[in-house]
mmCIF file of C-alpha atoms and ligand atoms in Angstrom:
data_model
loop_
_atom_site.group_PDB
_atom_site.id
_atom_site.type_symbol
_atom_site.label_atom_id
_atom_site.label_comp_id
_atom_site.label_asym_id
_atom_site.label_seq_id
_atom_site.Cartn_x
_atom_site.Cartn_y
_atom_site.Cartn_z
ATOM 1 C CA MET A 1443 13.249 -22.418 -6.870
ATOM 2 C CA GLN A 1444 12.430 -26.077 -6.191
ATOM 3 C CA GLU A 1445 16.013 -26.837 -5.212
ATOM 4 C CA GLN A 1446 16.145 -23.847 -2.857
ATOM 5 C CA ALA A 1447 12.791 -24.794 -1.335
ATOM 6 C CA ARG A 1448 14.035 -28.315 -0.565
ATOM 7 C CA GLU A 1449 17.219 -26.925 0.926
ATOM 8 C CA ALA A 1450 15.247 -24.443 3.030
ATOM 9 C CA VAL A 1451 13.030 -27.178 4.536
ATOM 10 C CA SER A 1452 16.075 -28.973 5.932
ATOM 11 C CA HIS A 1453 16.791 -25.953 8.150
ATOM 12 C CA PHE A 1454 13.534 -26.203 10.081
ATOM 13 C CA GLU A 1455 12.912 -28.050 13.336
ATOM 14 C CA LEU A 1456 10.920 -30.752 11.621
ATOM 15 C CA GLU A 1457 11.251 -34.528 11.336
ATOM 16 C CA GLY A 1458 9.793 -37.050 8.911
ATOM 17 C CA VAL A 1459 9.502 -34.874 5.819
ATOM 18 C CA THR A 1460 8.674 -36.875 2.692
ATOM 19 C CA GLY A 1461 8.663 -35.838 -0.957
ATOM 20 C CA GLU A 1462 9.221 -32.539 -2.660
ATOM 21 C CA PRO A 1463 7.751 -29.158 -1.690
ATOM 22 C CA ARG A 1464 4.865 -28.525 -4.122
ATOM 23 C CA PRO A 1465 3.506 -25.095 -5.187
ATOM 24 C CA PHE A 1466 0.341 -24.385 -3.209
ATOM 25 C CA GLY A 1467 -2.467 -21.803 -2.923
ATOM 26 C CA SER A 1468 -3.243 -18.775 -5.042
ATOM 27 C CA GLY A 1469 -1.844 -15.788 -3.118
ATOM 28 C CA HIS A 1470 -0.496 -12.847 -5.116
ATOM 29 C CA ILE A 1471 2.491 -12.097 -2.909
ATOM 30 C CA ASN A 1472 4.526 -14.934 -1.384
ATOM 31 C CA ASP A 1473 5.670 -18.228 -2.945
ATOM 32 C CA THR A 1474 3.838 -20.940 -1.061
ATOM 33 C CA PHE A 1475 4.613 -24.694 -1.017
ATOM 34 C CA LEU A 1476 2.994 -27.696 0.593
ATOM 35 C CA VAL A 1477 5.428 -29.979 2.410
ATOM 36 C CA GLU A 1478 4.320 -33.581 3.043
ATOM 37 C CA GLY A 1479 5.457 -35.567 6.052
ATOM 38 C CA GLU A 1480 4.462 -36.835 9.482
ATOM 39 C CA LYS A 1481 2.781 -33.473 9.881
ATOM 40 C CA ARG A 1482 1.965 -31.557 6.736
ATOM 41 C CA CYS A 1483 3.383 -28.050 6.577
ATOM 42 C CA VAL A 1484 3.383 -24.917 4.502
ATOM 43 C CA LEU A 1485 6.671 -23.418 3.373
ATOM 44 C CA GLN A 1486 6.764 -19.827 2.173
ATOM 45 C CA ARG A 1487 9.408 -17.807 0.463
ATOM 46 C CA MET A 1488 8.583 -14.338 1.658
ATOM 47 C CA ASN A 1489 8.402 -11.640 -0.971
ATOM 48 C CA ARG A 1490 11.458 -9.594 -0.131
ATOM 49 C CA THR A 1491 10.798 -6.834 -2.646
ATOM 50 C CA ILE A 1492 7.573 -6.113 -0.814
ATOM 51 C CA PHE A 1493 8.641 -6.934 2.722
ATOM 52 C CA SER A 1494 11.957 -5.191 3.119
ATOM 53 C CA SER A 1495 12.274 -6.218 6.797
ATOM 54 C CA PRO A 1496 11.304 -9.907 7.007
ATOM 55 C CA GLY A 1497 12.528 -10.021 10.609
ATOM 56 C CA GLU A 1498 9.964 -7.398 11.558
ATOM 57 C CA VAL A 1499 7.193 -9.229 9.689
ATOM 58 C CA MET A 1500 8.017 -12.408 11.592
ATOM 59 C CA GLU A 1501 8.255 -10.583 14.930
ATOM 60 C CA ASN A 1502 4.703 -9.324 14.351
ATOM 61 C CA ILE A 1503 3.460 -12.782 13.369
ATOM 62 C CA VAL A 1504 5.095 -14.567 16.304
ATOM 63 C CA GLY A 1505 3.742 -11.899 18.679
ATOM 64 C CA VAL A 1506 0.213 -12.038 17.306
ATOM 65 C CA THR A 1507 -0.029 -15.841 17.063
ATOM 66 C CA GLU A 1508 1.325 -16.339 20.604
ATOM 67 C CA PHE A 1509 -1.144 -13.773 21.913
ATOM 68 C CA LEU A 1510 -3.992 -15.465 20.047
ATOM 69 C CA LYS A 1511 -2.971 -18.903 21.308
ATOM 70 C CA LYS A 1512 -3.361 -17.740 24.915
ATOM 71 C CA LYS A 1513 -6.851 -16.425 24.191
ATOM 72 C CA ILE A 1514 -7.850 -19.507 22.221
ATOM 73 C CA ALA A 1515 -6.672 -21.767 25.059
ATOM 74 C CA ALA A 1516 -8.566 -19.693 27.628
ATOM 75 C CA ASN A 1517 -11.713 -20.088 25.492
ATOM 76 C CA GLY A 1518 -11.201 -23.859 25.349
ATOM 77 C CA GLY A 1519 -10.293 -23.766 21.630
ATOM 78 C CA ASP A 1520 -7.741 -25.720 19.601
ATOM 79 C CA VAL A 1521 -4.522 -23.690 19.588
ATOM 80 C CA MET A 1522 -3.070 -25.690 16.690
ATOM 81 C CA ARG A 1523 -5.997 -25.098 14.345
ATOM 82 C CA GLU A 1524 -7.435 -21.727 15.262
ATOM 83 C CA THR A 1525 -4.318 -19.729 14.532
ATOM 84 C CA LEU A 1526 -1.066 -20.268 12.636
ATOM 85 C CA THR A 1527 1.880 -21.978 14.320
ATOM 86 C CA VAL A 1528 5.323 -20.750 13.285
ATOM 87 C CA ILE A 1529 7.782 -23.658 13.038
ATOM 88 C CA PRO A 1530 11.217 -22.530 14.259
ATOM 89 C CA THR A 1531 14.444 -23.177 12.402
ATOM 90 C CA ARG A 1532 16.985 -25.561 13.913
ATOM 91 C CA GLU A 1533 18.708 -22.452 15.253
ATOM 92 C CA GLY A 1534 15.534 -21.365 17.008
ATOM 93 C CA LYS A 1535 14.738 -18.528 14.608
ATOM 94 C CA SER A 1536 11.339 -17.713 13.107
ATOM 95 C CA PHE A 1537 12.655 -17.778 9.521
ATOM 96 C CA TYR A 1538 15.619 -19.045 7.531
ATOM 97 C CA GLN A 1539 17.677 -16.809 5.281
ATOM 98 C CA ASP A 1540 19.458 -18.690 2.496
ATOM 99 C CA THR A 1541 22.789 -17.844 0.909
ATOM 100 C CA GLN A 1542 21.052 -15.738 -1.732
ATOM 101 C CA GLY A 1543 19.307 -13.669 0.907
ATOM 102 C CA GLU A 1544 15.866 -15.242 0.348
ATOM 103 C CA CYS A 1545 13.779 -15.600 3.516
ATOM 104 C CA TRP A 1546 11.772 -18.754 4.198
ATOM 105 C CA ARG A 1547 9.254 -19.569 6.920
ATOM 106 C CA MET A 1548 7.142 -22.565 7.797
ATOM 107 C CA TYR A 1549 3.760 -23.112 9.410
ATOM 108 C CA TYR A 1550 1.842 -26.294 10.176
ATOM 109 C CA LEU A 1551 -0.853 -26.847 7.579
ATOM 110 C CA ILE A 1552 -4.337 -26.210 8.937
ATOM 111 C CA GLU A 1553 -5.705 -29.698 8.312
ATOM 112 C CA GLY A 1554 -9.305 -30.450 7.417
ATOM 113 C CA ALA A 1555 -9.934 -26.929 6.207
ATOM 114 C CA LEU A 1556 -9.957 -25.139 2.847
ATOM 115 C CA SER A 1557 -9.561 -21.589 1.618
ATOM 116 C CA TYR A 1558 -11.777 -20.359 -1.211
ATOM 117 C CA ASP A 1559 -11.068 -18.047 -4.141
ATOM 118 C CA ARG A 1560 -14.782 -17.321 -4.529
ATOM 119 C CA VAL A 1561 -17.914 -17.729 -2.454
ATOM 120 C CA GLU A 1562 -19.333 -21.175 -3.143
ATOM 121 C CA ARG A 1563 -21.822 -21.177 -0.291
ATOM 122 C CA ASP A 1564 -23.343 -18.045 1.256
ATOM 123 C CA GLU A 1565 -22.857 -19.533 4.727
ATOM 124 C CA ASP A 1566 -19.099 -19.691 4.163
ATOM 125 C CA PHE A 1567 -19.051 -15.974 3.496
ATOM 126 C CA TYR A 1568 -21.043 -15.362 6.674
ATOM 127 C CA GLU A 1569 -18.608 -17.543 8.654
ATOM 128 C CA SER A 1570 -15.626 -15.696 7.182
ATOM 129 C CA ALA A 1571 -17.180 -12.404 8.313
ATOM 130 C CA LEU A 1572 -17.710 -13.759 11.834
ATOM 131 C CA ALA A 1573 -14.089 -14.925 11.918
ATOM 132 C CA PHE A 1574 -12.588 -11.639 10.692
ATOM 133 C CA GLY A 1575 -14.781 -9.673 13.118
ATOM 134 C CA ASN A 1576 -13.776 -12.005 15.920
ATOM 135 C CA PHE A 1577 -10.108 -11.700 14.928
ATOM 136 C CA GLN A 1578 -10.300 -7.947 15.410
ATOM 137 C CA GLN A 1579 -12.003 -8.379 18.775
ATOM 138 C CA LEU A 1580 -9.434 -10.916 19.998
ATOM 139 C CA LEU A 1581 -6.698 -8.417 19.144
ATOM 140 C CA ALA A 1582 -8.495 -5.426 20.698
ATOM 141 C CA ASP A 1583 -6.120 -5.434 23.692
ATOM 142 C CA TYR A 1584 -2.978 -6.376 21.740
ATOM 143 C CA PRO A 1585 -0.170 -3.868 22.444
ATOM 144 C CA ALA A 1586 -0.459 -2.057 19.105
ATOM 145 C CA GLU A 1587 2.675 0.010 19.728
ATOM 146 C CA THR A 1588 4.807 -3.163 19.500
ATOM 147 C CA LEU A 1589 3.677 -3.883 15.936
ATOM 148 C CA HIS A 1590 6.035 -2.963 13.109
ATOM 149 C CA GLU A 1591 4.565 -1.238 10.074
ATOM 150 C CA THR A 1592 5.495 -4.012 7.626
ATOM 151 C CA ILE A 1593 4.395 -2.047 4.550
ATOM 152 C CA PRO A 1594 4.449 1.687 5.258
ATOM 153 C CA GLY A 1595 1.207 3.439 4.317
ATOM 154 C CA PHE A 1596 -0.385 0.137 3.291
ATOM 155 C CA HIS A 1597 -3.916 1.550 3.291
ATOM 156 C CA ASP A 1598 -2.984 5.207 2.921
ATOM 157 C CA THR A 1599 -5.210 5.525 -0.133
ATOM 158 C CA LYS A 1600 -4.232 9.162 -0.686
ATOM 159 C CA ALA A 1601 -0.534 8.266 -0.825
ATOM 160 C CA ARG A 1602 -1.352 5.399 -3.183
ATOM 161 C CA TYR A 1603 -3.214 7.872 -5.400
ATOM 162 C CA GLU A 1604 -0.065 10.027 -5.575
ATOM 163 C CA VAL A 1605 2.023 6.976 -6.517
ATOM 164 C CA PHE A 1606 -0.530 6.198 -9.227
ATOM 165 C CA LEU A 1607 -0.313 9.740 -10.671
ATOM 166 C CA LYS A 1608 3.469 9.483 -10.736
ATOM 167 C CA ALA A 1609 3.299 6.140 -12.530
ATOM 168 C CA VAL A 1610 1.013 7.705 -15.160
ATOM 169 C CA GLU A 1611 3.402 10.593 -15.603
ATOM 170 C CA GLU A 1612 6.524 8.438 -15.845
ATOM 171 C CA ASP A 1613 4.819 5.769 -17.954
ATOM 172 C CA VAL A 1614 7.987 3.664 -17.917
ATOM 173 C CA CYS A 1615 6.529 0.899 -20.080
ATOM 174 C CA GLY A 1616 4.625 3.122 -22.495
ATOM 175 C CA ARG A 1617 1.372 1.474 -21.383
ATOM 176 C CA ALA A 1618 -0.619 4.574 -20.358
ATOM 177 C CA LYS A 1619 -2.056 4.815 -23.890
ATOM 178 C CA ASN A 1620 -3.732 1.428 -23.336
ATOM 179 C CA ALA A 1621 -5.393 2.604 -20.145
ATOM 180 C CA GLU A 1622 -6.717 6.096 -20.808
ATOM 181 C CA LYS A 1623 -10.279 5.362 -19.708
ATOM 182 C CA GLU A 1624 -9.065 3.565 -16.614
ATOM 183 C CA ILE A 1625 -6.763 6.431 -15.628
ATOM 184 C CA GLU A 1626 -9.587 8.920 -16.072
ATOM 185 C CA PHE A 1627 -11.957 6.784 -14.002
ATOM 186 C CA PHE A 1628 -9.758 6.988 -10.919
ATOM 187 C CA ARG A 1629 -8.767 10.626 -11.490
ATOM 188 C CA SER A 1630 -12.382 11.697 -11.675
ATOM 189 C CA ARG A 1631 -13.014 10.139 -8.271
ATOM 190 C CA LYS A 1632 -9.925 11.274 -6.450
ATOM 191 C CA GLU A 1633 -11.962 12.427 -3.414
ATOM 192 C CA VAL A 1634 -12.578 8.735 -2.597
ATOM 193 C CA ALA A 1635 -8.885 8.420 -1.745
ATOM 194 C CA CYS A 1636 -9.148 10.932 1.119
ATOM 195 C CA VAL A 1637 -12.419 10.190 2.899
ATOM 196 C CA LEU A 1638 -11.325 7.634 5.493
ATOM 197 C CA GLY A 1639 -7.797 8.970 5.975
ATOM 198 C CA ASP A 1640 -9.200 12.440 6.702
ATOM 199 C CA MET A 1641 -11.613 11.039 9.289
ATOM 200 C CA LEU A 1642 -8.790 9.158 10.958
ATOM 201 C CA LYS A 1643 -6.625 12.279 11.062
ATOM 202 C CA ALA A 1644 -9.493 14.261 12.550
ATOM 203 C CA GLY A 1645 -9.775 11.654 15.320
ATOM 204 C CA LYS A 1646 -13.255 10.609 14.220
ATOM 205 C CA LEU A 1647 -12.405 6.960 13.573
ATOM 206 C CA PRO A 1648 -10.410 4.765 15.995
ATOM 207 C CA LEU A 1649 -7.206 3.029 14.978
ATOM 208 C CA ARG A 1650 -7.438 -0.665 15.844
ATOM 209 C CA VAL A 1651 -5.255 -3.725 15.313
ATOM 210 C CA THR A 1652 -6.578 -4.979 11.989
ATOM 211 C CA HIS A 1653 -5.713 -7.707 9.491
ATOM 212 C CA ASN A 1654 -5.571 -5.444 6.442
ATOM 213 C CA ASP A 1655 -5.847 -8.203 3.821
ATOM 214 C CA THR A 1656 -9.217 -9.823 4.418
ATOM 215 C CA LYS A 1657 -9.648 -11.686 1.146
ATOM 216 C CA LEU A 1658 -11.799 -14.786 1.401
ATOM 217 C CA ASN A 1659 -8.784 -16.969 0.593
ATOM 218 C CA ASN A 1660 -7.039 -15.664 3.710
ATOM 219 C CA ILE A 1661 -9.343 -17.661 5.923
ATOM 220 C CA MET A 1662 -9.509 -21.420 6.412
ATOM 221 C CA ILE A 1663 -13.027 -22.890 6.478
ATOM 222 C CA ASP A 1664 -13.386 -26.157 8.386
ATOM 223 C CA GLU A 1665 -14.528 -28.845 5.956
ATOM 224 C CA GLU A 1666 -16.792 -30.510 8.523
ATOM 225 C CA THR A 1667 -18.258 -27.734 10.651
ATOM 226 C CA ARG A 1668 -17.992 -25.095 7.859
ATOM 227 C CA LYS A 1669 -16.787 -22.577 10.491
ATOM 228 C CA GLY A 1670 -14.155 -19.962 9.637
ATOM 229 C CA ILE A 1671 -11.614 -21.772 11.750
ATOM 230 C CA CYS A 1672 -8.394 -19.836 11.194
ATOM 231 C CA VAL A 1673 -7.396 -16.416 9.881
ATOM 232 C CA ILE A 1674 -4.153 -16.702 7.891
ATOM 233 C CA ASP A 1675 -1.826 -14.405 5.893
ATOM 234 C CA LEU A 1676 -0.789 -12.304 8.866
ATOM 235 C CA ASP A 1677 1.924 -10.300 7.054
ATOM 236 C CA THR A 1678 -0.011 -7.070 7.253
ATOM 237 C CA VAL A 1679 -1.514 -7.220 10.745
ATOM 238 C CA MET A 1680 -0.994 -3.600 11.770
ATOM 239 C CA PRO A 1681 -2.943 -0.717 13.238
ATOM 240 C CA GLY A 1682 -5.692 0.174 10.779
ATOM 241 C CA LEU A 1683 -9.363 0.933 10.263
ATOM 242 C CA THR A 1684 -12.321 -1.396 10.695
ATOM 243 C CA ALA A 1685 -13.725 -0.079 7.409
ATOM 244 C CA HIS A 1686 -10.630 -1.353 5.590
ATOM 245 C CA ASP A 1687 -11.025 -4.921 6.849
ATOM 246 C CA PHE A 1688 -14.734 -4.936 6.150
ATOM 247 C CA GLY A 1689 -14.301 -3.262 2.774
ATOM 248 C CA ASP A 1690 -11.555 -5.491 1.429
ATOM 249 C CA ALA A 1691 -13.624 -8.578 2.206
ATOM 250 C CA ILE A 1692 -16.613 -7.102 0.370
ATOM 251 C CA ARG A 1693 -14.687 -6.066 -2.739
ATOM 252 C CA PHE A 1694 -13.394 -9.612 -3.137
ATOM 253 C CA GLY A 1695 -16.130 -11.847 -1.740
ATOM 254 C CA ALA A 1696 -19.325 -9.929 -2.538
ATOM 255 C CA SER A 1697 -18.378 -9.575 -6.185
ATOM 256 C CA THR A 1698 -20.364 -11.784 -8.554
ATOM 257 C CA GLY A 1699 -17.222 -12.240 -10.661
ATOM 258 C CA GLU A 1700 -13.641 -13.142 -9.976
ATOM 259 C CA GLU A 1701 -11.072 -10.454 -9.311
ATOM 260 C CA ASP A 1702 -9.570 -10.953 -12.771
ATOM 261 C CA GLU A 1703 -12.772 -11.664 -14.733
ATOM 262 C CA GLN A 1704 -12.502 -10.347 -18.302
ATOM 263 C CA ASP A 1705 -16.222 -10.393 -19.008
ATOM 264 C CA LEU A 1706 -17.297 -7.377 -16.993
ATOM 265 C CA SER A 1707 -20.983 -8.155 -17.432
ATOM 266 C CA LYS A 1708 -20.357 -10.871 -14.847
ATOM 267 C CA VAL A 1709 -19.016 -8.413 -12.251
ATOM 268 C CA SER A 1710 -21.236 -6.582 -9.755
ATOM 269 C CA CYS A 1711 -21.624 -6.109 -6.023
ATOM 270 C CA ASP A 1712 -24.150 -8.683 -4.824
ATOM 271 C CA LEU A 1713 -26.481 -7.052 -2.289
ATOM 272 C CA GLU A 1714 -27.380 -10.332 -0.654
ATOM 273 C CA LEU A 1715 -23.704 -11.209 -0.123
ATOM 274 C CA PHE A 1716 -23.140 -7.678 1.177
ATOM 275 C CA ARG A 1717 -25.958 -8.219 3.660
ATOM 276 C CA ILE A 1718 -24.656 -11.610 4.744
ATOM 277 C CA TYR A 1719 -21.126 -10.330 5.321
ATOM 278 C CA THR A 1720 -22.357 -7.248 7.185
ATOM 279 C CA GLN A 1721 -24.403 -9.411 9.499
ATOM 280 C CA GLY A 1722 -21.511 -11.769 10.238
ATOM 281 C CA PHE A 1723 -18.990 -8.997 10.677
ATOM 282 C CA LEU A 1724 -21.190 -7.020 13.090
ATOM 283 C CA GLU A 1725 -21.798 -10.181 15.104
ATOM 284 C CA GLY A 1726 -18.087 -10.985 15.134
ATOM 285 C CA CYS A 1727 -17.324 -7.479 16.419
ATOM 286 C CA ARG A 1728 -19.801 -8.071 19.265
ATOM 287 C CA GLY A 1729 -21.149 -4.517 19.527
ATOM 288 C CA ASN A 1730 -17.724 -2.976 19.940
ATOM 289 C CA LEU A 1731 -17.808 -0.632 16.952
ATOM 290 C CA THR A 1732 -18.652 3.060 17.171
ATOM 291 C CA ASP A 1733 -21.687 4.342 15.268
ATOM 292 C CA LEU A 1734 -19.447 6.202 12.847
ATOM 293 C CA GLU A 1735 -17.349 3.085 12.206
ATOM 294 C CA ILE A 1736 -20.539 1.233 11.368
ATOM 295 C CA ALA A 1737 -21.839 4.047 9.199
ATOM 296 C CA MET A 1738 -18.555 4.004 7.266
ATOM 297 C CA LEU A 1739 -18.709 0.314 6.341
ATOM 298 C CA PRO A 1740 -20.132 0.921 2.837
ATOM 299 C CA MET A 1741 -17.490 3.607 2.354
ATOM 300 C CA GLY A 1742 -14.863 1.065 3.396
ATOM 301 C CA ALA A 1743 -16.048 -1.201 0.590
ATOM 302 C CA LYS A 1744 -15.849 1.581 -1.966
ATOM 303 C CA VAL A 1745 -12.486 2.900 -0.771
ATOM 304 C CA MET A 1746 -10.850 -0.529 -0.699
ATOM 305 C CA THR A 1747 -12.160 -1.343 -4.177
ATOM 306 C CA TYR A 1748 -10.936 2.021 -5.460
ATOM 307 C CA GLU A 1749 -7.570 1.480 -3.713
ATOM 308 C CA ASN A 1750 -7.068 -1.973 -5.201
ATOM 309 C CA GLY A 1751 -8.087 -0.594 -8.582
ATOM 310 C CA ILE A 1752 -5.353 2.043 -8.515
ATOM 311 C CA ARG A 1753 -2.861 -0.485 -7.127
ATOM 312 C CA PHE A 1754 -3.525 -2.891 -10.019
ATOM 313 C CA LEU A 1755 -3.411 -0.039 -12.534
ATOM 314 C CA THR A 1756 -0.192 1.366 -11.054
ATOM 315 C CA ASP A 1757 1.370 -2.082 -11.249
ATOM 316 C CA TYR A 1758 0.271 -2.468 -14.872
ATOM 317 C CA LEU A 1759 1.840 0.896 -15.703
ATOM 318 C CA LYS A 1760 5.060 0.027 -13.861
ATOM 319 C CA GLY A 1761 5.461 -3.284 -15.668
ATOM 320 C CA ASP A 1762 3.871 -5.793 -13.217
ATOM 321 C CA VAL A 1763 6.445 -5.547 -10.481
ATOM 322 C CA TYR A 1764 4.214 -6.121 -7.429
ATOM 323 C CA PHE A 1765 1.329 -8.549 -7.956
ATOM 324 C CA LYS A 1766 2.031 -11.938 -9.507
ATOM 325 C CA ILE A 1767 0.549 -12.102 -13.000
ATOM 326 C CA HIS A 1768 -0.351 -15.159 -15.063
ATOM 327 C CA ARG A 1769 -1.100 -13.528 -18.421
ATOM 328 C CA GLU A 1770 -0.446 -10.341 -20.335
ATOM 329 C CA GLY A 1771 -2.645 -7.472 -19.162
ATOM 330 C CA HIS A 1772 -3.593 -9.397 -16.014
ATOM 331 C CA ASN A 1773 -3.276 -6.354 -13.775
ATOM 332 C CA LEU A 1774 -5.297 -4.240 -16.213
ATOM 333 C CA ASP A 1775 -8.049 -6.877 -16.129
ATOM 334 C CA ARG A 1776 -7.972 -6.798 -12.339
ATOM 335 C CA CYS A 1777 -8.141 -3.009 -12.387
ATOM 336 C CA ARG A 1778 -11.219 -3.122 -14.631
ATOM 337 C CA THR A 1779 -13.175 -5.414 -12.304
ATOM 338 C CA GLN A 1780 -12.494 -2.998 -9.459
ATOM 339 C CA MET A 1781 -13.773 -0.102 -11.598
ATOM 340 C CA LYS A 1782 -16.906 -2.017 -12.440
ATOM 341 C CA LEU A 1783 -17.458 -2.728 -8.753
ATOM 342 C CA VAL A 1784 -16.901 0.886 -7.690
ATOM 343 C CA ALA A 1785 -19.406 2.081 -10.302
ATOM 344 C CA ASP A 1786 -21.894 -0.585 -9.229
ATOM 345 C CA MET A 1787 -21.515 0.341 -5.552
ATOM 346 C CA GLU A 1788 -22.169 3.977 -6.483
ATOM 347 C CA GLU A 1789 -25.406 2.939 -8.155
ATOM 348 C CA LYS A 1790 -26.443 0.825 -5.195
ATOM 349 C CA TRP A 1791 -25.232 3.285 -2.556
ATOM 350 C CA GLU A 1792 -28.601 3.937 -0.889
ATOM 351 C CA GLN A 1793 -29.230 0.213 -0.629
ATOM 352 C CA LEU A 1794 -25.803 -0.519 0.863
ATOM 353 C CA GLU A 1795 -26.348 2.147 3.511
ATOM 354 C CA GLU A 1796 -29.857 0.908 4.195
ATOM 355 C CA ILE A 1797 -28.627 -2.665 4.764
ATOM 356 C CA VAL A 1798 -26.050 -1.463 7.280
ATOM 357 C CA ARG A 1799 -28.610 0.713 9.073
ATOM 358 C CA GLU A 1800 -31.153 -2.075 9.189
ATOM 359 C CA LEU A 1801 -28.738 -4.703 10.522
ATOM 360 C CA SER A 1802 -26.965 -2.467 13.031
ATOM 361 C CA GLY A 1803 -29.859 -0.351 14.187
ATOM 362 C CA ILE A 1804 -27.772 2.856 13.995
HETATM 363 P P1 ADP B 3263 -0.004 -14.664 0.039
HETATM 364 O O1 ADP B 3263 0.463 -13.518 0.874
HETATM 365 O O2 ADP B 3263 0.826 -14.915 -1.145
HETATM 366 O O3 ADP B 3263 -1.471 -14.524 -0.260
HETATM 367 P P2 ADP B 3263 -0.810 -16.668 2.017
HETATM 368 O O4 ADP B 3263 -0.132 -16.677 3.343
HETATM 369 O O5 ADP B 3263 -2.177 -16.107 1.956
HETATM 370 O O6 ADP B 3263 0.171 -15.952 0.954
HETATM 371 O O7 ADP B 3263 -0.819 -18.178 1.478
HETATM 372 C C1 ADP B 3263 -1.313 -18.497 0.185
HETATM 373 C C2 ADP B 3263 -2.348 -19.602 0.274
HETATM 374 O O8 ADP B 3263 -1.739 -20.779 0.838
HETATM 375 C C3 ADP B 3263 -3.549 -19.311 1.162
HETATM 376 O O9 ADP B 3263 -4.571 -18.608 0.461
HETATM 377 C C4 ADP B 3263 -3.979 -20.702 1.604
HETATM 378 O O10 ADP B 3263 -4.767 -21.316 0.603
HETATM 379 C C5 ADP B 3263 -2.651 -21.458 1.683
HETATM 380 N N1 ADP B 3263 -2.104 -21.483 3.066
HETATM 381 C C6 ADP B 3263 -1.198 -20.641 3.596
HETATM 382 N N2 ADP B 3263 -0.883 -20.983 4.860
HETATM 383 C C7 ADP B 3263 -1.634 -22.076 5.158
HETATM 384 C C8 ADP B 3263 -1.748 -22.947 6.303
HETATM 385 N N3 ADP B 3263 -1.024 -22.756 7.406
HETATM 386 N N4 ADP B 3263 -2.603 -23.989 6.214
HETATM 387 C C9 ADP B 3263 -3.317 -24.226 5.101
HETATM 388 N N5 ADP B 3263 -3.246 -23.457 3.994
HETATM 389 C C10 ADP B 3263 -2.408 -22.405 4.007
HETATM 390 C C1 GN1 B 3264 -2.613 -9.319 -2.090
HETATM 391 O O1 GN1 B 3264 -1.420 -11.640 -0.343
HETATM 392 P P1 GN1 B 3264 -2.783 -11.733 -0.949
HETATM 393 O O2 GN1 B 3264 -2.821 -12.369 -2.279
HETATM 394 O O3 GN1 B 3264 -3.723 -12.341 0.068
HETATM 395 C C2 GN1 B 3264 -2.288 -7.989 -1.423
HETATM 396 C C3 GN1 B 3264 -3.580 -7.315 -0.976
HETATM 397 C C4 GN1 B 3264 -4.497 -7.090 -2.173
HETATM 398 C C5 GN1 B 3264 -4.747 -8.437 -2.842
HETATM 399 C C6 GN1 B 3264 -5.536 -8.295 -4.115
HETATM 400 C C7 GN1 B 3264 0.561 -7.739 1.022
HETATM 401 O O4 GN1 B 3264 -3.235 -10.171 -1.144
HETATM 402 O O5 GN1 B 3264 -3.304 -6.058 -0.381
HETATM 403 O O6 GN1 B 3264 -5.717 -6.524 -1.770
HETATM 404 O O7 GN1 B 3264 -3.494 -9.099 -3.173
HETATM 405 N N1 GN1 B 3264 -1.389 -8.197 -0.290
HETATM 406 C C8 GN1 B 3264 -0.308 -7.404 -0.121
HETATM 407 O O8 GN1 B 3264 -5.994 -9.546 -4.508
HETATM 408 O O9 GN1 B 3264 -0.031 -6.468 -0.873
HETATM 409 MG MG1 MG B 3265 -3.090 -14.514 0.962
#
């Protein structure tokens, strides 16, 4: 891939590149490289199994980043650091397709900022919540109808549950026997898959322009000011639910263990981190959430953890075709941490609801 990465770089409107593209970051989806030069950049080979229409993904990203740049400028912010900048190809396109059909894109590196795979400082988690809440507010008047659905039914948990059942039934790799308890765990809670989708269908929850992948490592924290300076990984910006954005951030960042921790005694939902994120997120949303949206925040955490659990399990059963894995059984390990978190949230349910009530005043 190295050779192709180097070749791809030469097609972008960029001077003074030095050295080789180097693997970078820890995302599960795209192949990311750091490119050194006069201005450091990030090169990504987009995952074309997952994103079947890369042109549509890039149209969304160009639209959203240009929109954000106008708002950032109007607020006196730094347009080069507070959102991504798509570097065009020499032909003026937003991505380059190589002879093998692989699609490559480039952004300027957000300098002086880091993304974290776990919460190292509580304040960082609070700042990430402010930034994701603010991101949603900045996009509140984005023309949602112009956004392509880059992954159909991305957070349609009910549809994902059906896909999971089918994977169990087909059992193409003969792995279901290794995951009987896990399969039963999600089956016995199948109502979780419908709660938010049903409320949306009934018109009780508003559809907003959301990020849909609010993992802590999808935000850049400024090394000096420690502010959540830039929201990245914009592949799945689409209409969605506030509870999904809140919930995904909680399932990843408020866990006391890593997403793939094998020692489950280390994994639980930290109430203090839950409180800190809730506070930051509500502040970032600046009072623009409905009471029901706020009341559904704990449910968002549970649903997103359940959803990721069945996604990891489905991928394990299908032979690890979606998420990148780095060891045997990696997706099963990830599935187990999500189960542990769902069970822990169930135990702490009253407390999660109480924290939200207390901080929001609903
Ligand atoms: P994936 O979809 O695979 O998660 P991301 O777009 O999130 O891909 O990129 C993976 C990682 O690369 C991020 O978590 C972040 O650490 C780093 N990264 C991506 N884009 C930038 C950027 N413009 N500036 C700095 N770091 C970046
Ligand atoms: C993927 O792209 P990344 O690594 O930030 C996935 C998310 C999952 C997450 C689990 C497009 O996020 O939906 O919640 O892994 N992104 C996509 O860690 O499927
Ligand atoms: Mg990412």
